[in-house]
Short mmCIF file of C-alpha atoms in Angstrom, two decimals:
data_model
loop_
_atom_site.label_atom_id
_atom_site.label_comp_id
_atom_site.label_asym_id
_atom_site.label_seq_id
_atom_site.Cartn_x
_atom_site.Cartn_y
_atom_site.Cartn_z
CA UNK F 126 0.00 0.00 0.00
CA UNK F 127 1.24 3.42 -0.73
CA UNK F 128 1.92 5.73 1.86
CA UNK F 129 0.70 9.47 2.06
CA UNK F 130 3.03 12.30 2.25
CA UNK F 131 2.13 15.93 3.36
CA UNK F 132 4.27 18.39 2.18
CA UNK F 133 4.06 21.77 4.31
CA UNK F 134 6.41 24.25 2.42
CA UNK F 135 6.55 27.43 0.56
CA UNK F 136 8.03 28.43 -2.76
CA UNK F 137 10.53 31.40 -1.24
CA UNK F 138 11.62 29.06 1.83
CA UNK F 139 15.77 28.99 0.71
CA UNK F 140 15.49 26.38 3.56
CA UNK F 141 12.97 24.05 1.44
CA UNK F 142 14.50 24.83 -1.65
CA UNK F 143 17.92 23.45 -0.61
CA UNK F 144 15.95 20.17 0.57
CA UNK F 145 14.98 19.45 -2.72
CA UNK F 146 17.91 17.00 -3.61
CA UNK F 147 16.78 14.83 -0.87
CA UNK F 148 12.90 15.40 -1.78
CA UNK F 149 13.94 14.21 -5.28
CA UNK F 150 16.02 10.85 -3.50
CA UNK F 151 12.81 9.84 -2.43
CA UNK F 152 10.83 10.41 -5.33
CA UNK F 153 13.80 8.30 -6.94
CA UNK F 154 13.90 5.42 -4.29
CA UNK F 155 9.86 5.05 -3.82
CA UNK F 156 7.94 6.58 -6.73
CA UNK F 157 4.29 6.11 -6.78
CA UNK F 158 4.52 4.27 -3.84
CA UNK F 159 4.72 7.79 -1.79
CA UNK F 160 1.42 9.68 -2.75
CA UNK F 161 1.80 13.55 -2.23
CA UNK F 162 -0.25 16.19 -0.83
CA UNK F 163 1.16 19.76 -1.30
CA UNK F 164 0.28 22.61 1.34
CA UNK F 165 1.25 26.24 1.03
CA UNK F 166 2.50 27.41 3.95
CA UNK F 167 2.08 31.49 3.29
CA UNK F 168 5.34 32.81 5.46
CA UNK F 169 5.03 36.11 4.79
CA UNK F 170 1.60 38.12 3.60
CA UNK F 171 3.77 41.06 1.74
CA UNK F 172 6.81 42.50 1.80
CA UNK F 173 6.52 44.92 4.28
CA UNK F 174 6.55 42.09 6.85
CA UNK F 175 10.55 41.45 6.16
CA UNK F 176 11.07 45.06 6.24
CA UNK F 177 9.81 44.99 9.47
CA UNK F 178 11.97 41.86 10.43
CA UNK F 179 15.06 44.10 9.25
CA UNK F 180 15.56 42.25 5.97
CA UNK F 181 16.70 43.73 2.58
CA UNK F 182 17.44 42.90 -0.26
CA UNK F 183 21.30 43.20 0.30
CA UNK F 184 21.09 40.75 3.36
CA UNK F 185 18.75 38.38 1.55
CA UNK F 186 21.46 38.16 -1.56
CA UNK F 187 24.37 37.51 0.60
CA UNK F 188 21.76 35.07 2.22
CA UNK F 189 21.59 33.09 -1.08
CA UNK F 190 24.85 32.69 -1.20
CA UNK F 191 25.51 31.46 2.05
CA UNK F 192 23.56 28.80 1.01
CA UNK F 193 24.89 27.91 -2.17
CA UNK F 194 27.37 25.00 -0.29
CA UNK F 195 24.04 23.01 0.16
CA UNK F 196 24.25 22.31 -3.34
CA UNK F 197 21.20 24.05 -5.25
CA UNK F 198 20.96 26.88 -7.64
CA UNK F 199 21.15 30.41 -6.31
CA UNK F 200 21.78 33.90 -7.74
CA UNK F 201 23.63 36.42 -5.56
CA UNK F 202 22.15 39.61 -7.65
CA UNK F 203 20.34 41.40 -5.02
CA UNK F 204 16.43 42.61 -6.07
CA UNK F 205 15.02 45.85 -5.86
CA UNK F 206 12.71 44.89 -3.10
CA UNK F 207 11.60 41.51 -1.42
CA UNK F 208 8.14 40.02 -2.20
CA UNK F 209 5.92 38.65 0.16
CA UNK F 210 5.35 35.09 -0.45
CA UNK F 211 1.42 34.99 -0.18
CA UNK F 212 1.35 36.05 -4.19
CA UNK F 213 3.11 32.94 -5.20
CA UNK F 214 1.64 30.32 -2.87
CA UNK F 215 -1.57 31.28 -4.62
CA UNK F 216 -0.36 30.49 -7.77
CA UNK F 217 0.61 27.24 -6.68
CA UNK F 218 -2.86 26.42 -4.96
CA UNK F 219 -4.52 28.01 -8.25
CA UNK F 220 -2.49 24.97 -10.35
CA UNK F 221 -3.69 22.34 -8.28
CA UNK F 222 -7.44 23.99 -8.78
CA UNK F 223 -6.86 23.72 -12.51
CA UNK F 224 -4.03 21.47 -13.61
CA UNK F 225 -3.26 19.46 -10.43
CA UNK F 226 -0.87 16.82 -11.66
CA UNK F 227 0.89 20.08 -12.23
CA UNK F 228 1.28 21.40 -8.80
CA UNK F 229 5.14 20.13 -7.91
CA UNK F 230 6.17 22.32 -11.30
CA UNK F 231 5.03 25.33 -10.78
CA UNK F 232 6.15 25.08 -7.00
CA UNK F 233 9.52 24.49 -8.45
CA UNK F 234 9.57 26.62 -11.07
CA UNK F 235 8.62 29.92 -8.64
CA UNK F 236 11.01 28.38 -6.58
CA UNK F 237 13.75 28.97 -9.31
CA UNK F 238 12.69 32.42 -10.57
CA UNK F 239 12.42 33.35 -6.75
CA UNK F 240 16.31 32.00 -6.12
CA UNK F 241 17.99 32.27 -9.47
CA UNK F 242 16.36 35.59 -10.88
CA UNK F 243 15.07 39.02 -9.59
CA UNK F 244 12.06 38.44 -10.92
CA UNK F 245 8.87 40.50 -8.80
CA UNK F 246 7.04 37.13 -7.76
CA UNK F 247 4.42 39.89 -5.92
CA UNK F 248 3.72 40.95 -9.49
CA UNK F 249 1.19 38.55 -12.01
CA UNK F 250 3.88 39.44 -14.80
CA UNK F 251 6.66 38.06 -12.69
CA UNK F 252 4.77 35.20 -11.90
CA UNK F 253 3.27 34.52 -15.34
CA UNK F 254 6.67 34.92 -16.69
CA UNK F 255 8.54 32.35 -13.70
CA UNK F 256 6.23 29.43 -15.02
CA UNK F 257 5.59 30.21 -18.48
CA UNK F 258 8.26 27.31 -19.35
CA UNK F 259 6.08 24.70 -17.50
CA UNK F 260 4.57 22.77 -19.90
CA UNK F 261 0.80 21.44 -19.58
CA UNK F 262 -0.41 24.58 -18.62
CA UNK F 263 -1.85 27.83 -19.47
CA UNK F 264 0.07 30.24 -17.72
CA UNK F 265 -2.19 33.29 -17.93
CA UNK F 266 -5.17 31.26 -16.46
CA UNK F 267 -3.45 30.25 -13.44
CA UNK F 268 -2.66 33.85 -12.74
CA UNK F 269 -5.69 34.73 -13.22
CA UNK F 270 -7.42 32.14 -10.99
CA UNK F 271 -4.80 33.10 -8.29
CA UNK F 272 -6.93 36.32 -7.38
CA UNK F 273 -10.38 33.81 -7.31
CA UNK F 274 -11.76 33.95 -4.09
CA UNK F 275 -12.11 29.71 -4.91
CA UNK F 276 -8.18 30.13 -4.75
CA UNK F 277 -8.28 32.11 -1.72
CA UNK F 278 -10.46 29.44 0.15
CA UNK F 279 -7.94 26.26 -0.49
CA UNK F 280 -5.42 28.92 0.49
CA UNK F 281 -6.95 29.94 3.53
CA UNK F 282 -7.63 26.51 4.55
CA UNK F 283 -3.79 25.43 3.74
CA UNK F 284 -2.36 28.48 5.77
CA UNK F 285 -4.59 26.75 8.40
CA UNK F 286 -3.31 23.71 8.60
CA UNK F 287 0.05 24.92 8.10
CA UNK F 288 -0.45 26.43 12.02
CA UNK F 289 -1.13 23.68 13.18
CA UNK F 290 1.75 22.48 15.05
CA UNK F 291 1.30 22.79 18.56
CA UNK F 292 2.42 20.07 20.44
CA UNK F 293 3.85 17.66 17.43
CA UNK F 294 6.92 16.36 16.97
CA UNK F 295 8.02 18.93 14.88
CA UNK F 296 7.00 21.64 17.72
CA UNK F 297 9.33 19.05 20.13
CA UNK F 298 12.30 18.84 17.88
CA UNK F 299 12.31 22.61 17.82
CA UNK F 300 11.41 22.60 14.21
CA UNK F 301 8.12 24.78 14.80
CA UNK F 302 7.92 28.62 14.05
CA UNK F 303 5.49 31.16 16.08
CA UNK F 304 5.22 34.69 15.58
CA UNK F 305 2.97 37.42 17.19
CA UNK F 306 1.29 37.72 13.48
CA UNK F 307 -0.22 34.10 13.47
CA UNK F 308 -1.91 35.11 17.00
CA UNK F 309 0.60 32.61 18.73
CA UNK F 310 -0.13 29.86 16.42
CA UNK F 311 2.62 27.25 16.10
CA UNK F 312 3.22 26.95 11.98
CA UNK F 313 5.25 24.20 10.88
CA UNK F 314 8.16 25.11 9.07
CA UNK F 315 9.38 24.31 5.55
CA UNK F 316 9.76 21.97 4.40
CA UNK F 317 7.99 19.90 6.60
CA UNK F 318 6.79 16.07 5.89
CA UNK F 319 3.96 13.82 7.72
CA UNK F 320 3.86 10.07 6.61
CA UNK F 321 1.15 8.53 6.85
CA UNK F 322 -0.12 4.71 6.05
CA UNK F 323 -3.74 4.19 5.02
CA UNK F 324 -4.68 2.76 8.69
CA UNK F 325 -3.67 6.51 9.86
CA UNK F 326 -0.44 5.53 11.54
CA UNK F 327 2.03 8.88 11.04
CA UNK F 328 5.39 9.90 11.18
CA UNK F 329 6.46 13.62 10.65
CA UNK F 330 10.18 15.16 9.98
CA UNK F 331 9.93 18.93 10.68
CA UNK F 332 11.31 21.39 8.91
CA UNK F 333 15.09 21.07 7.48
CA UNK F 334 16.20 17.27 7.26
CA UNK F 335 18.87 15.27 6.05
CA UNK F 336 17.64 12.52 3.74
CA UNK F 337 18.49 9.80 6.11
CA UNK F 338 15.67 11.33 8.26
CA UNK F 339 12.68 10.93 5.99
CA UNK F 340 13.99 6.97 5.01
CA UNK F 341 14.54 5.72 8.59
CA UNK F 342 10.51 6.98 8.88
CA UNK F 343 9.85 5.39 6.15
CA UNK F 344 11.42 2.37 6.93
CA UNK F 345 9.20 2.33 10.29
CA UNK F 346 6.43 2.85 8.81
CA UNK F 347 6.11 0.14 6.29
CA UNK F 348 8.89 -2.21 5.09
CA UNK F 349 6.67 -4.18 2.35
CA UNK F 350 7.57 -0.77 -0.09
CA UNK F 351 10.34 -1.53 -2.65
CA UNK F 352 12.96 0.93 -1.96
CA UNK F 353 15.04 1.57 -5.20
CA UNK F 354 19.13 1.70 -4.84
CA UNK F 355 21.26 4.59 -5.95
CA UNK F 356 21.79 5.28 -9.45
CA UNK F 357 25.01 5.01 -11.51
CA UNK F 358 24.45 7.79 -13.64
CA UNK F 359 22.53 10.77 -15.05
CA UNK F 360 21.28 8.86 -18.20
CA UNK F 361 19.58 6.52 -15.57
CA UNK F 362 18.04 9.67 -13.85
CA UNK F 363 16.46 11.52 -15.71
CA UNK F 364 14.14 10.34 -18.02
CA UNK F 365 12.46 9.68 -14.81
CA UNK F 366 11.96 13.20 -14.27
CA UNK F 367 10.76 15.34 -17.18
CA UNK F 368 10.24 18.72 -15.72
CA UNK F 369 14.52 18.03 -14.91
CA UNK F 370 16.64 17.62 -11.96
CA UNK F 371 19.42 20.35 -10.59
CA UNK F 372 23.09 19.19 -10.13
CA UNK F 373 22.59 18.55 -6.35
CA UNK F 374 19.64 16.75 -6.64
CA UNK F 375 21.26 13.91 -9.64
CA UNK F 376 24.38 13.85 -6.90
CA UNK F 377 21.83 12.51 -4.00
CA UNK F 378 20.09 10.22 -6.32
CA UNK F 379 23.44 8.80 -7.15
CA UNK F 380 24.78 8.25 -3.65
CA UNK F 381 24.90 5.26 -1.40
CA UNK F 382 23.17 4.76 1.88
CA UNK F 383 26.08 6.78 4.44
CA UNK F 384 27.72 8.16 1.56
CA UNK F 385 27.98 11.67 0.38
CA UNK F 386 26.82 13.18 -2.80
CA UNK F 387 30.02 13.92 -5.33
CA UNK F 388 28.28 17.07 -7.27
CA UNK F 389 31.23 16.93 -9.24
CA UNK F 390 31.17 13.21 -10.32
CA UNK F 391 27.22 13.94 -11.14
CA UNK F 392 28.14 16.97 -13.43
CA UNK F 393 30.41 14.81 -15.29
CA UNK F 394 28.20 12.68 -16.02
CA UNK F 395 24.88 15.50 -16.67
CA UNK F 396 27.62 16.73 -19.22
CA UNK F 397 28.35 13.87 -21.19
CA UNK F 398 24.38 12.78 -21.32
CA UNK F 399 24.03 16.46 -22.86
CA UNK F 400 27.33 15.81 -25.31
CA UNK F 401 25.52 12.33 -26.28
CA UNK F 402 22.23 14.04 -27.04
CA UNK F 403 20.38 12.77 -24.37
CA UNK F 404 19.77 15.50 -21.89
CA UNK F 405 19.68 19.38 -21.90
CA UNK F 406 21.26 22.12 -20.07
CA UNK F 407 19.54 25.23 -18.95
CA UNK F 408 21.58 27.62 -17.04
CA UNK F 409 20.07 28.66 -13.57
CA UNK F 410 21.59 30.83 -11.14
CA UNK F 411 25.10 29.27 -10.64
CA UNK F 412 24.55 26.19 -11.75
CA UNK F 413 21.47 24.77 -13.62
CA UNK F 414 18.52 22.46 -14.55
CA UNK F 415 19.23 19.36 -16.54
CA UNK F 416 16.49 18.02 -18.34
CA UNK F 417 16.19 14.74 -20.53
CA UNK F 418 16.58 16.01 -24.46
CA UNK F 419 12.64 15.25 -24.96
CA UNK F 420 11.76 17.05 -22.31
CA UNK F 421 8.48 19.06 -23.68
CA UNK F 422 10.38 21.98 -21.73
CA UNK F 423 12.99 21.76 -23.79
CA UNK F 424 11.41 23.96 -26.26
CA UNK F 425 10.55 27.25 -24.23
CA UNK F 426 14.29 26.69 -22.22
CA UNK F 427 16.30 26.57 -25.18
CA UNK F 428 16.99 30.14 -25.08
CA UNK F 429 17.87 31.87 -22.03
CA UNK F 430 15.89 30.27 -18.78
CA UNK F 431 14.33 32.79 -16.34
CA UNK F 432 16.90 34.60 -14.61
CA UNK F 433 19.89 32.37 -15.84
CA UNK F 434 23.54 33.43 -15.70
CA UNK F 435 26.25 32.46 -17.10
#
């Protein structure tokens, strides 16, 4: 039986951003087997609310790059102002409304125009332009069914159960967040992940975790799933994943249990599937996002991707 997996996050979180190479193990090592359930956590209503916290866009830049040794894409060109995050968690709740087997690419692609590019993800052009690469979708009607008050109701409802946290494990482990602003509610943090088997046993690893973390709940949770080894190379990888896989995230999927991910050993490899035809480059922040060569994306990434650098 498949288990369930709740996925509290939010598309600006650098935190659940640079989880996404183990996210991406264990879409590698279970597949279908883990069903997922997205749920927009909303960290920050506008931008005033960092200004208030004393963040700019100077701090957040040299933020990004502080973070750029846990292996994913980030850009280090500061922005002309912050953005709330509210804006682009509606988008993503507005994709599952319309195009739902959707959802996990437009969270990923915000997440790449919000860390690779200075793109105004507060703004429907700098949203409609973020995930107007994703393919099987209609970028202009997701932005505008992100201002539907339908939208606003799933929204509402995930900010809700995104403060729920009070007394969980994740509150315990001192994974939890609570701020004066969510009236003392205790909001998990992202990314967060509940497992849970169809007779409502659950495990949850709050906020940031090593992959080891998520598996050894796994593990305890059911032990009749078929766990998939690492992989010995990119070609392997990623015709597995169409919407493409960052360096980081091939490196986990290629590493033993205790071992540790060799970014440069999976570039080597990303760059001779690309040399051989069978994979493409697009450039992203410092590094980029490899897809397999008939990747549908291919076509609207074979210029310049959102925000890329050289």
């Amino acid at each position: 039986m498949p288990l369930h997996v709740t996925h509290y996050s939010d598309p600006h979180c650098p935190w659940a951003w640079s989880a996404s190479p183990a996210l991406a193990a264990l879409r590698w090592r279970y597949g279908s087997q883990l069903i997922w359930r997205h749920v927009m956590i909303g960290l920050t209503e506008s931008r005033d609310v960092y200004a208030s916290r004393g963040y700019s866009p100077g701090r957040s830049a040299l933020g990004y790059r502080s973070f750029r040794n846990r292996g994913m894409p980030f850009s280090t060109q500061p922005r002309e102002h912050l953005s709330g995050t509210w804006a682009a968690c509606r988008v993503v709740v507005a994709t599952r409304r319309l195009y739902p087997e959707r959802e996990l690419a437009v969270f990923r692609a915000l997440q790449f125009a919000q860390f690779t590019s200075t793109l105004d993800l507060e703004d429907a052009a700098g949203q409609r332009e973020a995930i107007a690469w994703v393919p099987g979708i209609d970028p202009d009607a997701v932005i505008a069914a992100a201002s539907e008050p339908e939208t606003e109701e799933l929204f509402a409802a995930d900010r809700a159960e995104s403060r729920s946290a009070a007394g969980s494990p994740t509150e315990f482990q001192g994974k939890a967040a609570q701020y004066s602003s969510d009236q003392d509610q205790v909001r998990y943090t992202a990314p967060s992940l509940r497992f849970t088997t169809d007779d409502g046993r659950t495990l949850e690893a709050g906020g940031f975790q090593p992959l080891e973390a998520y598996d050894v709940l796994i593990a305890n949770l059911d032990t009749d799933l078929e766990r998939r080894g690492a992989a010995a190379d990119a070609a392997e990888i990623l015709p597995e994943f169409p919407d493409g896989l960052s360096t980081a995230e091939v490196a986990l999927i290629m590493t033993s249990n205790n071992g540790s991910p060799d970014l440069g050993a999976a570039e080597d490899s990303l760059i001779t599937a690309v040399a051989e035809g069978t994979a493409f480059r697009a450039p992203f922040g410092h590094d980029a996002l490899w897809l397999p060569a008939d990747s549908p994306a291919v076509a609207t990434l074979s210029g310049d991707a959102v925000g890329a650098t050289a």
